[in-house]
XYZ file of C-alpha atoms in Angstrom:
219
model
C -19.263 -11.016 13.577
C -15.918 -11.472 15.276
C -14.728 -14.673 16.878
C -15.249 -15.089 20.568
C -11.578 -15.641 21.544
C -11.963 -17.044 25.015
C -14.483 -19.595 23.903
C -12.418 -20.663 20.965
C -9.270 -20.882 23.150
C -11.205 -23.122 25.614
C -12.340 -25.344 22.595
C -8.826 -25.516 21.340
C -7.441 -26.475 24.724
C -10.032 -29.326 25.323
C -9.354 -30.737 21.899
C -5.593 -30.653 22.517
C -6.076 -32.175 25.958
C -8.047 -35.063 24.449
C -5.591 -35.669 21.597
C -2.555 -35.679 23.923
C -4.248 -37.637 26.750
C -4.921 -40.583 24.398
C -1.251 -41.029 23.894
C -0.729 -42.079 27.580
C -4.097 -42.910 28.987
C -4.178 -46.346 27.490
C -0.817 -47.496 29.047
C -2.164 -48.580 32.453
C -5.184 -50.190 30.835
C -3.285 -52.479 28.547
C -2.776 -55.451 30.954
C -6.594 -55.509 31.311
C -7.242 -55.136 27.618
C -4.772 -57.881 26.792
C -6.328 -60.078 29.332
C -9.672 -59.708 27.503
C -8.680 -59.327 23.845
C -5.323 -61.299 23.895
C -2.674 -60.278 21.416
C 0.281 -59.657 23.638
C 2.691 -59.841 20.716
C 0.985 -56.754 19.179
C 1.133 -54.749 22.263
C 3.371 -52.009 20.906
C 1.162 -51.477 17.941
C -1.642 -50.117 19.962
C 0.529 -47.051 20.776
C 2.454 -46.977 17.461
C -0.671 -47.088 15.184
C -2.005 -43.926 16.943
C 1.294 -42.118 16.735
C 1.991 -43.201 13.154
C -1.387 -42.123 11.735
C -1.230 -38.772 13.690
C 2.246 -38.025 12.345
C 1.484 -38.788 8.676
C -1.821 -36.915 8.777
C -0.557 -33.694 10.262
C 0.881 -32.206 7.079
C -2.332 -32.850 5.202
C -4.397 -31.166 7.875
C -2.045 -28.165 7.896
C -2.410 -27.693 4.112
C -6.075 -28.468 4.197
C -6.632 -25.714 6.802
C -5.034 -23.243 4.475
C -7.183 -24.322 1.551
C -10.532 -24.912 3.044
C -10.461 -22.892 6.266
C -9.559 -23.707 9.904
C -13.000 -24.416 11.287
C -14.173 -27.047 8.896
C -10.888 -28.836 9.026
C -10.825 -28.743 12.876
C -14.295 -29.991 13.100
C -13.531 -32.805 10.634
C -10.484 -33.785 12.687
C -12.474 -33.846 15.872
C -15.212 -35.983 14.071
C -12.596 -38.583 12.901
C -11.066 -38.592 16.409
C -14.486 -39.205 18.040
C -15.461 -41.908 15.503
C -12.081 -43.602 16.206
C -12.713 -43.354 19.880
C -16.209 -44.934 19.589
C -14.644 -47.779 17.385
C -11.897 -48.444 19.853
C -14.484 -48.842 22.633
C -16.313 -51.579 20.549
C -13.183 -53.508 19.572
C -13.450 -57.299 20.148
C -9.794 -58.300 19.149
C -6.458 -56.696 19.448
C -6.196 -56.313 15.664
C -9.428 -54.319 15.690
C -8.125 -52.104 18.423
C -4.923 -51.443 16.555
C -6.927 -50.482 13.363
C -9.312 -48.151 15.255
C -6.403 -46.574 17.169
C -5.037 -45.666 13.675
C -8.327 -44.056 12.877
C -8.280 -42.252 16.200
C -4.771 -41.052 15.407
C -5.850 -39.658 12.030
C -8.109 -37.342 13.856
C -5.584 -36.414 16.492
C -3.123 -35.547 13.813
C -5.440 -32.591 12.795
C -6.646 -31.386 16.157
C -3.303 -30.401 17.578
C -1.828 -28.358 14.619
C -4.988 -26.796 13.501
C -5.761 -25.511 16.998
C -2.264 -23.915 17.146
C -3.072 -22.316 13.681
C -6.331 -20.981 14.910
C -4.692 -19.452 18.033
C -2.036 -17.950 15.872
C -4.728 -16.255 13.702
C -6.777 -14.857 16.627
C -4.035 -13.531 18.966
C -1.526 -10.887 18.289
C 2.210 -11.770 18.435
C 2.669 -10.194 21.902
C -0.099 -12.457 23.393
C 0.844 -15.692 21.643
C 3.554 -16.579 24.132
C 1.103 -16.568 27.078
C -1.342 -18.618 24.992
C 1.368 -21.083 23.897
C 2.197 -21.476 27.521
C -1.403 -22.755 28.185
C -0.926 -25.399 25.601
C 2.376 -26.437 26.915
C 0.726 -26.891 30.318
C -1.946 -28.912 28.696
C 0.604 -31.425 27.307
C 2.405 -31.533 30.689
C -0.815 -32.300 32.613
C -2.021 -34.867 30.128
C 1.358 -36.573 30.256
C 1.190 -36.834 34.128
C -2.516 -37.594 34.468
C -2.965 -39.951 31.534
C -1.736 -43.135 33.322
C -3.631 -42.172 36.478
C -6.829 -41.484 34.569
C -6.425 -44.767 32.663
C -5.987 -46.750 35.859
C -8.895 -44.990 37.645
C -11.217 -45.821 34.767
C -10.262 -49.375 34.573
C -10.546 -49.887 38.254
C -13.930 -48.041 38.446
C -15.668 -49.098 35.296
C -14.058 -50.842 32.349
C -11.429 -50.154 29.651
C -13.904 -49.068 26.834
C -14.762 -46.023 28.948
C -11.166 -44.760 28.416
C -12.457 -44.118 24.770
C -16.224 -43.437 25.404
C -15.423 -40.509 27.770
C -13.952 -38.677 24.776
C -17.306 -38.455 23.047
C -19.171 -35.907 25.201
C -16.044 -33.923 25.884
C -15.071 -33.918 22.226
C -18.545 -32.922 21.109
C -18.489 -29.995 23.536
C -15.348 -28.792 22.111
C -16.573 -29.004 18.589
C -19.864 -27.113 19.318
C -17.980 -24.432 21.101
C -15.523 -24.114 18.145
C -18.376 -24.102 15.561
C -20.297 -21.389 17.527
C -17.430 -19.112 18.503
C -15.096 -19.157 15.515
C -15.726 -16.819 12.530
C -13.233 -16.614 9.737
C -13.212 -15.341 6.195
C -13.981 -17.590 3.170
C -10.922 -19.596 2.313
C -8.988 -18.653 -1.004
C -9.246 -20.484 -4.255
C -9.132 -24.162 -3.534
C -6.293 -26.328 -4.641
C -5.594 -29.987 -4.597
C -3.915 -31.648 -1.676
C -0.716 -33.589 -2.405
C -2.363 -36.932 -1.658
C 0.424 -38.821 -3.592
C 3.056 -37.193 -1.279
C 1.032 -38.110 1.653
C 0.807 -41.788 0.505
C 4.608 -41.941 0.156
C 4.894 -40.429 3.596
C 2.763 -43.052 5.085
C 4.542 -45.824 3.394
C 7.992 -44.565 4.453
C 6.945 -43.885 8.036
C 5.150 -47.320 8.378
C 8.216 -49.129 6.855
C 10.587 -47.405 9.359
C 8.295 -47.990 12.333
C 7.822 -51.682 11.417
C 11.635 -52.110 11.182
C 12.083 -50.539 14.560
C 9.400 -52.602 16.246
C 10.631 -55.833 14.545
C 14.319 -55.252 14.993
C 14.503 -56.669 18.430
C 12.892 -60.005 17.740
C 15.026 -63.032 17.847
C 15.728 -64.780 14.453
C 15.831 -68.370 14.177
């Protein structure tokens, strides 16, 4: 049975939109979150933890998609992202929110590259430019709408709904991908370079920590 490309594309676009939206949607909610949880001195880490974990996990997801298949890796990434979203909504301290944002970023780090790989597999070269344009539009829309959506949710409900709304939408994208995508069995499995991923995480974390702490006054 062949993959249903339109449904796969919709699922990929939804997943990409959620992952990209969570980069910016929390910005306008942070004053409210800090007012409830405290931790103003760790403000930057709410954003940085997400971006750091997404960055360091992307190479692993790319390799895993080659070894184990696109669909299971995509579904795993969406699952991690949704678990992280749920945990973020239940955070009771700024430290907890930072940790759960890192978990959320671990999922987002797989959603975006794997969706692009899936699209590259399904569409011929002459059609990929048009499809890539859709993904570029998704990033543009999420960048503009993220702060507005965050402000609206905080004003209408409460800040945890910024993360809770990811759950039904993300589940819908996962179900569509699970039903619509058909792929050949993956090749012989090999090991992931977990040691390399560990060193990448340490190096990126150290660099980010230095950048975030470099502007502090020293006594």
